[in-house]
PDB file of C-alpha atoms in Angstrom:
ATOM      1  CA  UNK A  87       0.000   0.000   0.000  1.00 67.00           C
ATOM      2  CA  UNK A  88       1.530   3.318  -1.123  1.00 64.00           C
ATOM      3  CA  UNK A  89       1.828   5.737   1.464  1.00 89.00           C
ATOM      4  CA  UNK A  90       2.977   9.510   0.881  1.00 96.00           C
ATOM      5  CA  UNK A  91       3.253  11.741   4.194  1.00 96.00           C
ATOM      6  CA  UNK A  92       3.386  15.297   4.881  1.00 96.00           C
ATOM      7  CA  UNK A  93       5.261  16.310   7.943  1.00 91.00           C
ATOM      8  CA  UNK A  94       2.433  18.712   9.242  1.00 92.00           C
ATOM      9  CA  UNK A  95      -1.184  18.982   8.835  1.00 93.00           C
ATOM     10  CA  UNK A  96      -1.335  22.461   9.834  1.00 96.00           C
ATOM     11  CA  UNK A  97       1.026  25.262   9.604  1.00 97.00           C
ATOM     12  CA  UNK A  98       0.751  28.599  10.905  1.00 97.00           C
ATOM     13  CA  UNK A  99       3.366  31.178   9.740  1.00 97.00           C
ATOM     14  CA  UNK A 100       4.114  35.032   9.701  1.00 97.00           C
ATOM     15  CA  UNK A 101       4.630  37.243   6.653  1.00 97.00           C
ATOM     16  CA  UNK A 102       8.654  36.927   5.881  1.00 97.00           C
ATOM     17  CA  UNK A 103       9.019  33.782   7.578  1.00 97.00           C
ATOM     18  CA  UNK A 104      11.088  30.526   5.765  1.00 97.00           C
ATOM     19  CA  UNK A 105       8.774  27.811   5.379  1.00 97.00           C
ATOM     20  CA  UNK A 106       9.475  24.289   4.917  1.00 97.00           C
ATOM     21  CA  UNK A 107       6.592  21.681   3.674  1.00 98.00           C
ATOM     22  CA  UNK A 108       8.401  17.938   3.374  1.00 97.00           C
ATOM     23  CA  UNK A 109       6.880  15.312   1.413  1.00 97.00           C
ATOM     24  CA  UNK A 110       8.077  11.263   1.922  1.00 97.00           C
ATOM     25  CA  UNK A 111       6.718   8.108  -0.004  1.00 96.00           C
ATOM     26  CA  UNK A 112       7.357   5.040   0.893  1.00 94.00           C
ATOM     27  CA  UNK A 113       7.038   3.831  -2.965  1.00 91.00           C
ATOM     28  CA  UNK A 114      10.511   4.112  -4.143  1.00 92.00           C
ATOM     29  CA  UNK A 115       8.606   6.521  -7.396  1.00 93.00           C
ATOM     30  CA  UNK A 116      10.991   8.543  -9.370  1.00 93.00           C
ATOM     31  CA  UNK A 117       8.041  10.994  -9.761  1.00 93.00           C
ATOM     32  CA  UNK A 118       6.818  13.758  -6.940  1.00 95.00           C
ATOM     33  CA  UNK A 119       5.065  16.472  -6.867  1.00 95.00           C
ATOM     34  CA  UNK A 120       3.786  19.943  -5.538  1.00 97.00           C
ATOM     35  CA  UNK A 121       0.226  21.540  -5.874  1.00 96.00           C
ATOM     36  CA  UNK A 122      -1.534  23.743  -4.086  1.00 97.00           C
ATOM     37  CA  UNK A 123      -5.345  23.435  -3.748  1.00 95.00           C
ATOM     38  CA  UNK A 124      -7.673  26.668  -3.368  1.00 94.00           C
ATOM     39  CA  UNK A 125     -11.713  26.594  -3.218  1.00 89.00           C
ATOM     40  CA  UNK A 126     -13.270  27.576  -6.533  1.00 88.00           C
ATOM     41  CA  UNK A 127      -9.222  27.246  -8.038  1.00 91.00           C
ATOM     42  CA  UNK A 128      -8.765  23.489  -8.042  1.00 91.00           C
ATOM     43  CA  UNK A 129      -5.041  22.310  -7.855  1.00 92.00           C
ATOM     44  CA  UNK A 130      -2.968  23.719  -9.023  1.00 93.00           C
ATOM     45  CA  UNK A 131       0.834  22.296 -10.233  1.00 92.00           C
ATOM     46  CA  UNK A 132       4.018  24.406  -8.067  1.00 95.00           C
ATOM     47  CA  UNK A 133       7.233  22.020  -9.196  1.00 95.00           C
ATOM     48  CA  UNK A 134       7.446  18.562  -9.887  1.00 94.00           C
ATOM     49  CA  UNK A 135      10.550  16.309  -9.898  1.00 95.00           C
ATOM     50  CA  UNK A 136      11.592  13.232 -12.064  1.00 92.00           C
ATOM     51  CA  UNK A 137      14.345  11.902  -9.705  1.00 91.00           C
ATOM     52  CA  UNK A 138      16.868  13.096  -7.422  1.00 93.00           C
ATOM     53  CA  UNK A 139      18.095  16.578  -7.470  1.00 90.00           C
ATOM     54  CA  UNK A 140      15.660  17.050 -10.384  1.00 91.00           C
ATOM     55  CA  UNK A 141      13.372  19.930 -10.274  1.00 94.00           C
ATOM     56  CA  UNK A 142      10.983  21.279 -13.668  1.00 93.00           C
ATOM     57  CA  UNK A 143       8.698  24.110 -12.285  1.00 93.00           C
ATOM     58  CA  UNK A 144       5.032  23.932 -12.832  1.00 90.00           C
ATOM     59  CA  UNK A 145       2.038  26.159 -13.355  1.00 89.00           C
ATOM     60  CA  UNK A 146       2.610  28.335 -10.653  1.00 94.00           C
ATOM     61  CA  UNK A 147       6.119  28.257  -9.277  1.00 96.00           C
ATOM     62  CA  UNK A 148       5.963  32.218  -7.930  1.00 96.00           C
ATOM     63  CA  UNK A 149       7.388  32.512  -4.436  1.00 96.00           C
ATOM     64  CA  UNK A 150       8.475  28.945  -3.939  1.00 98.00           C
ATOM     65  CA  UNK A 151      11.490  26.475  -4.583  1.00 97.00           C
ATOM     66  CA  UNK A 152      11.433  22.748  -4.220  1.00 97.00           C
ATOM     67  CA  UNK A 153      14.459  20.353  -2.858  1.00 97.00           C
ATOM     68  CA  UNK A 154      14.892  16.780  -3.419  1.00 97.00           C
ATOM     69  CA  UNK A 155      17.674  15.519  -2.276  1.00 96.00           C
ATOM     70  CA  UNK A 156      17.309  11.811  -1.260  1.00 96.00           C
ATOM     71  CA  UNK A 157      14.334   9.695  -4.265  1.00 95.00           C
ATOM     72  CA  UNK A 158      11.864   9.438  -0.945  1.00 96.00           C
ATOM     73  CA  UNK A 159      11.692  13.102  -0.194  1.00 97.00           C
ATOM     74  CA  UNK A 160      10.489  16.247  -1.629  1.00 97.00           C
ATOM     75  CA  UNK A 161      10.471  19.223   0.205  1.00 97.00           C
ATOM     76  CA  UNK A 162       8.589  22.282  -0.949  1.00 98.00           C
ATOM     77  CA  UNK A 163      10.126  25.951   0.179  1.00 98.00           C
ATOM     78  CA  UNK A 164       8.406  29.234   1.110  1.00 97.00           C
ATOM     79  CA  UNK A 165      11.590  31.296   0.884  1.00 94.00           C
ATOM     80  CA  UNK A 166       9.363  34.300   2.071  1.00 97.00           C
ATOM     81  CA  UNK A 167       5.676  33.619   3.136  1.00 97.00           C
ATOM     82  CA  UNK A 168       2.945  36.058   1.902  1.00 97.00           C
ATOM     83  CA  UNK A 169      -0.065  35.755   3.036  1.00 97.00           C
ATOM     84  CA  UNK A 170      -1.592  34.878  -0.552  1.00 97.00           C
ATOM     85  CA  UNK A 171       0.282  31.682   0.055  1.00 98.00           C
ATOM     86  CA  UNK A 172      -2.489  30.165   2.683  1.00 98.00           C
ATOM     87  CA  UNK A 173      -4.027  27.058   0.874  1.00 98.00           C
ATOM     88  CA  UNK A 174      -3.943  23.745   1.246  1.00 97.00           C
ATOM     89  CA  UNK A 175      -0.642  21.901  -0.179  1.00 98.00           C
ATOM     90  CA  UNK A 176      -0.725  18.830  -1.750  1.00 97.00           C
ATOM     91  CA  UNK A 177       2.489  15.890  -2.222  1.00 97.00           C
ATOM     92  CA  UNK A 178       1.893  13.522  -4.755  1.00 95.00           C
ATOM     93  CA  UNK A 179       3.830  10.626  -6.046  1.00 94.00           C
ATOM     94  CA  UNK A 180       3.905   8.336  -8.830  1.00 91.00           C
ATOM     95  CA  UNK A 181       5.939   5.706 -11.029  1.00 87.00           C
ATOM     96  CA  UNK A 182       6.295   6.850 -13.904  1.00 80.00           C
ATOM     97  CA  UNK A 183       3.191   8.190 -15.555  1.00 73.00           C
ATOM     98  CA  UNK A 184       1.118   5.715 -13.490  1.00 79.00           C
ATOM     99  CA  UNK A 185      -1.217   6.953 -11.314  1.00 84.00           C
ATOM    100  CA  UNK A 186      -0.607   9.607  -8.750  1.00 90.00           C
ATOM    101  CA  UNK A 187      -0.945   8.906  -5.184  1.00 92.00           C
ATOM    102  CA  UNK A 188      -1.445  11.981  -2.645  1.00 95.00           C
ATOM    103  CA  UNK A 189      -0.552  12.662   0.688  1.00 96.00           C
ATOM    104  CA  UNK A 190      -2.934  14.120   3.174  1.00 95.00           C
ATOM    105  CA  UNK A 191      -2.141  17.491   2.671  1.00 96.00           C
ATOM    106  CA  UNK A 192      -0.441  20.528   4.711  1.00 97.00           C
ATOM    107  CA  UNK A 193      -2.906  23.634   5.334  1.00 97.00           C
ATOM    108  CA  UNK A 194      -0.438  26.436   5.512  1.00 98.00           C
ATOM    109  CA  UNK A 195      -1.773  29.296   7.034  1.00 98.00           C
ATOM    110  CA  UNK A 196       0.489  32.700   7.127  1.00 98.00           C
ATOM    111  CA  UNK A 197      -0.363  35.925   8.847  1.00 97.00           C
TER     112      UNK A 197
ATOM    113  CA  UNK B 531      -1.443  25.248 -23.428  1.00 78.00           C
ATOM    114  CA  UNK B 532      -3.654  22.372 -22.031  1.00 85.00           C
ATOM    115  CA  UNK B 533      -6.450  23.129 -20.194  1.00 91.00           C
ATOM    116  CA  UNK B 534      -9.413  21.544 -18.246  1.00 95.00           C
ATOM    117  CA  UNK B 535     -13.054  23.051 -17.736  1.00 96.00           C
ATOM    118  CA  UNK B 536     -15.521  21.472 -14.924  1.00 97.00           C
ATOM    119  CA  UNK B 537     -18.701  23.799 -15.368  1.00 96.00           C
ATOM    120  CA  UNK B 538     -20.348  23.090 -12.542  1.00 95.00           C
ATOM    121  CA  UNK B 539     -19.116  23.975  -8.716  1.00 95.00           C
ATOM    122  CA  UNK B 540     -22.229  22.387  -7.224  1.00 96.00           C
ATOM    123  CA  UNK B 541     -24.000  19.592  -8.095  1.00 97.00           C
ATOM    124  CA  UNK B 542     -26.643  18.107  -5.943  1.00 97.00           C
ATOM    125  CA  UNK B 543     -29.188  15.284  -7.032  1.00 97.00           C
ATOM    126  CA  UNK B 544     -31.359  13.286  -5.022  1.00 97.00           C
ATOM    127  CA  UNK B 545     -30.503   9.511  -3.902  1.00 97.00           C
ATOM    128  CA  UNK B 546     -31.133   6.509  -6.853  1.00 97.00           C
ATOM    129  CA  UNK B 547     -30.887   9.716  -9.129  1.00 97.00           C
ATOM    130  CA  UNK B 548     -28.602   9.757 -12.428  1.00 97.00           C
ATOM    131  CA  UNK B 549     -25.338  11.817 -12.119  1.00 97.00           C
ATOM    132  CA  UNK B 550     -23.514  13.342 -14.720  1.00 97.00           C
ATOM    133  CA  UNK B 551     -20.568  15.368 -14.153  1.00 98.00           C
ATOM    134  CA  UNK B 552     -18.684  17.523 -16.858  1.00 97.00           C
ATOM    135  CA  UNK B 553     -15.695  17.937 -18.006  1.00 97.00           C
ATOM    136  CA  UNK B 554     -14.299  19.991 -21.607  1.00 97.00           C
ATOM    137  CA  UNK B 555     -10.844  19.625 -21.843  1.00 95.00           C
ATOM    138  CA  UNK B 556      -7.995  21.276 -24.318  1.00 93.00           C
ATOM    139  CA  UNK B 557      -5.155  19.760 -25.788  1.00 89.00           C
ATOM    140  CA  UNK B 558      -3.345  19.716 -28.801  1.00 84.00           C
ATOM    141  CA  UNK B 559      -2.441  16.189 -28.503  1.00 82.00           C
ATOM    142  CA  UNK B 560      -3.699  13.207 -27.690  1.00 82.00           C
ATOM    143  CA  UNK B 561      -4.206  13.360 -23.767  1.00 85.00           C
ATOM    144  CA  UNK B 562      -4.733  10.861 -20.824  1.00 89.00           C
ATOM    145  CA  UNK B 563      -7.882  11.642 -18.998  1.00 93.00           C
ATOM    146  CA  UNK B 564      -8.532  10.832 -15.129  1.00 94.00           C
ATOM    147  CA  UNK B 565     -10.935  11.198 -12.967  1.00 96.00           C
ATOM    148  CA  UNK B 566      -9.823  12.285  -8.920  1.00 96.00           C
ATOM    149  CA  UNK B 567     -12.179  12.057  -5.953  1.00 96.00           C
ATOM    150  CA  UNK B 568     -11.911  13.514  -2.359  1.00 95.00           C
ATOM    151  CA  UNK B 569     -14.193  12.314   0.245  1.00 96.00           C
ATOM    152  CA  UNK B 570     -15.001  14.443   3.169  1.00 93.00           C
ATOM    153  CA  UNK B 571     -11.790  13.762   5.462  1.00 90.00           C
ATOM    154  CA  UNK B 572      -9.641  11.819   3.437  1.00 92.00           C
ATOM    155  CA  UNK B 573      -6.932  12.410   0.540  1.00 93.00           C
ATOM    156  CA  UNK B 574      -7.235  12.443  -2.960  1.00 94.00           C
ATOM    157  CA  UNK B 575      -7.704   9.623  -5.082  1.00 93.00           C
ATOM    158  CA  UNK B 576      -7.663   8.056  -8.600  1.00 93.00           C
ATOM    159  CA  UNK B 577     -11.641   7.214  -9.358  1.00 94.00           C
ATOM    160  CA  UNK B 578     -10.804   6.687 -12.765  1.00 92.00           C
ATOM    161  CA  UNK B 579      -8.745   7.032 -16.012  1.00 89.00           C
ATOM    162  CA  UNK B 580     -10.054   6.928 -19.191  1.00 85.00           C
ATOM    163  CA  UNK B 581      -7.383   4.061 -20.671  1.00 80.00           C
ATOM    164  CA  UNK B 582      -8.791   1.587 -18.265  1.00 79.00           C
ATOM    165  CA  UNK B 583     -12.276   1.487 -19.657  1.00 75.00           C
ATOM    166  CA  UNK B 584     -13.115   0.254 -16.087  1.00 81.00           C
ATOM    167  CA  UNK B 585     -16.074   1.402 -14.003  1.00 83.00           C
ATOM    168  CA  UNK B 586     -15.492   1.994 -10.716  1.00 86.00           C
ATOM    169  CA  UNK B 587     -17.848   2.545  -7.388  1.00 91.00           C
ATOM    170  CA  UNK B 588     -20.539   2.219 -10.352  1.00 92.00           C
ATOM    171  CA  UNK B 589     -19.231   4.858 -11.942  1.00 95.00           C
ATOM    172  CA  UNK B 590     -18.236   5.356 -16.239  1.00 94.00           C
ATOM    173  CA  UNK B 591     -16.521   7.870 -18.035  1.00 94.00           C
ATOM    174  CA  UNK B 592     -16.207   8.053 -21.655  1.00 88.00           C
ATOM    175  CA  UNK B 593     -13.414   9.861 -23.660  1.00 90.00           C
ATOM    176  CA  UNK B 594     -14.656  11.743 -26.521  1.00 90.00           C
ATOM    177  CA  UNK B 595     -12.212  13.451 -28.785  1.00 88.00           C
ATOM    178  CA  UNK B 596     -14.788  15.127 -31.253  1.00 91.00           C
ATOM    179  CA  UNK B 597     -16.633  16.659 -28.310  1.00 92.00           C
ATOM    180  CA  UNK B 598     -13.183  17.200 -25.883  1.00 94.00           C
ATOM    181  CA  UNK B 599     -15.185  15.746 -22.941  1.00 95.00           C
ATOM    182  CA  UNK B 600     -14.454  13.040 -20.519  1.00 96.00           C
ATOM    183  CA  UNK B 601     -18.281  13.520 -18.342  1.00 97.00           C
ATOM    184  CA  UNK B 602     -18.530  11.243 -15.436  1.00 96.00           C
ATOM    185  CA  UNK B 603     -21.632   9.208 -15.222  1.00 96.00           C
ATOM    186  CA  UNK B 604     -23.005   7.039 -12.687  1.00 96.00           C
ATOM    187  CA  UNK B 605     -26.720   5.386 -13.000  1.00 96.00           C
ATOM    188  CA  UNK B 606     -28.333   5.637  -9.468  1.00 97.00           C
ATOM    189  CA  UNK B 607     -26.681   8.165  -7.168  1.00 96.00           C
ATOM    190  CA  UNK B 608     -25.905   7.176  -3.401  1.00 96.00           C
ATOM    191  CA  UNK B 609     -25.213   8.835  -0.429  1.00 96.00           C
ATOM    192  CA  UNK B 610     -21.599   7.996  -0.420  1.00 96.00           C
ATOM    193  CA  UNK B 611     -20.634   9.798  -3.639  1.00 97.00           C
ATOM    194  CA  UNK B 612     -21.500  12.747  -2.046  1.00 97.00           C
ATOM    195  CA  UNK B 613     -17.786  14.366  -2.147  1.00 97.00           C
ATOM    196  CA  UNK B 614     -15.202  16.544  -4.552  1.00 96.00           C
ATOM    197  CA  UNK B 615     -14.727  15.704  -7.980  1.00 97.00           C
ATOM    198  CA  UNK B 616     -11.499  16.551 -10.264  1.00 96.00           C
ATOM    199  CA  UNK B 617     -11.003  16.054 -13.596  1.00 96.00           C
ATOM    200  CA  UNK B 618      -7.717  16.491 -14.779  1.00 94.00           C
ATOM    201  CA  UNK B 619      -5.277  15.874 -17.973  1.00 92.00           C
ATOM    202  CA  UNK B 620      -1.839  14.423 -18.668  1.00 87.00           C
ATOM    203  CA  UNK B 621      -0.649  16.203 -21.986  1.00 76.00           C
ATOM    204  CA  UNK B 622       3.191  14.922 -21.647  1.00 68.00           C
ATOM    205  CA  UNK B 623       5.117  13.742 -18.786  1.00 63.00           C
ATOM    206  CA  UNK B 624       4.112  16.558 -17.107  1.00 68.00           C
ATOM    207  CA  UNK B 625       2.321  16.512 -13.831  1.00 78.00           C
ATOM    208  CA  UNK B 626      -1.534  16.830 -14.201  1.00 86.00           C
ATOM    209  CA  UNK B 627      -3.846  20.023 -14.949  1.00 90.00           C
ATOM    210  CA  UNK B 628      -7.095  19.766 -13.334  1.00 92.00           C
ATOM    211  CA  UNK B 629      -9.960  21.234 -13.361  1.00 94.00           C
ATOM    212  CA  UNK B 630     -11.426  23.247 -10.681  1.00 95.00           C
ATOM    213  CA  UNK B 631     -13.605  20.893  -9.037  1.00 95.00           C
ATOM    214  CA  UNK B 632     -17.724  19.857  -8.766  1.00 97.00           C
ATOM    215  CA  UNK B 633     -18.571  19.711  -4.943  1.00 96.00           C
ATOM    216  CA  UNK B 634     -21.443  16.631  -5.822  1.00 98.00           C
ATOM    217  CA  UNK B 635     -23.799  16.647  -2.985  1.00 97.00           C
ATOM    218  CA  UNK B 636     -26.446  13.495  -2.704  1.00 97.00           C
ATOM    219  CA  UNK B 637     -29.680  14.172  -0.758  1.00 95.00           C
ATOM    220  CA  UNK B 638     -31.913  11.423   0.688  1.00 92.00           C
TER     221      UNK B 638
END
């Protein structure tokens, strides 16, 4: 049974702060990736990687970098937190183009 | 660019009704539709994809290239659908554009 984790469930940041979302699967999938999920906005791709230090932004990469440094962990980075940044961020995973699986999701709030 | 359009935000039928949800997509290509659910509390998950031809939970979805649209159908609605509905599109090998969701309510 695949199983992606998210180190927090919620988050609550200020304005300027570094923030740090990790992502780990237990899958051993070369793919991962970041999206951000907003009512009435759907989700929405931030980066995706294809395998170690890999990174290939996606729709909306704006304000954020991505890390992978080790295949089981992604980590998506807030370099400055804004408060149009509060949404709900999703990890997914998957081998190859097979299906993605998601984690649980991080709600990121920033004031 | 590729591109997915779910018309409806709300969608709310009545128990042993039929559902149909919609989805238009664009793409220059030849794309790999999918259908994602989220149930009240829990993750997001594959329903469907259209290269499976499978039906799953009772529901169908049929790719049609003439009309763009990959419309999720299910016969008799029941309670436990109730929940969020994606559609989204693989172009490439490019993570997935959705669209922006149908909230699918089911009354009793």
């Amino acid at each position: 049974d695949v199983k992606v984790t998210q180190s927090s469930r919620y988050l609550v940041k200020r304005t300027g702060e570094k923030v740090f979302l990790e992502c780990v699967q237990d899958m051993d999938h070369e793919n991962m990736f970041w999206y951000r999920q907003d009512p009435g906005l759907g989700l929405r791709l931030i980066y995706f990687s294809y395998d170690v230090k890999m990174k290939e932004k996606g729709d909306i990469p704006e304000g954020y970098s991505v890390s992978r440094e080790k295949k089981e962990r992604f980590s998506l980075i807030l370099e400055s937190a804004s408060t149009n940044q509060t949404s709900m961020y999703l990890c997914a995973s998957s081998f190859r183009n097979y299906e993605q699986y998601f984690g649980p999701g991080t709600r990121l709030t920033v004031t | 660019a590729q591109r997915v359009t779910q018309p409806e935000k709300l969608l709310s039928v009545f128990k042993g009704a039929p559902v149909e949800l919609k989805c238009n997509y664009s793409y220059s290509g030849s794309p790999e539709l999918f259908w994602y659910v989220q149930y009240s509390r829990q993750r997001l998950q594959l329903l469907l994809r259209h290269i499976s031809r499978e039906s799953i939970k009772g529901f169908t979805a049929d790719l049609n290239k003439g009309e763009t649209s990959f419309h999720l159908k299910k016969p008799f609605a029941q309670e436990e659908d109730s929940a969020m509905y994606y559609c989204a599109l693989r172009g490439g090998a490019d993570g997935l554009t959705f669209g922006k969701g149908t909230h699918l309510i089911i009354q009793p």
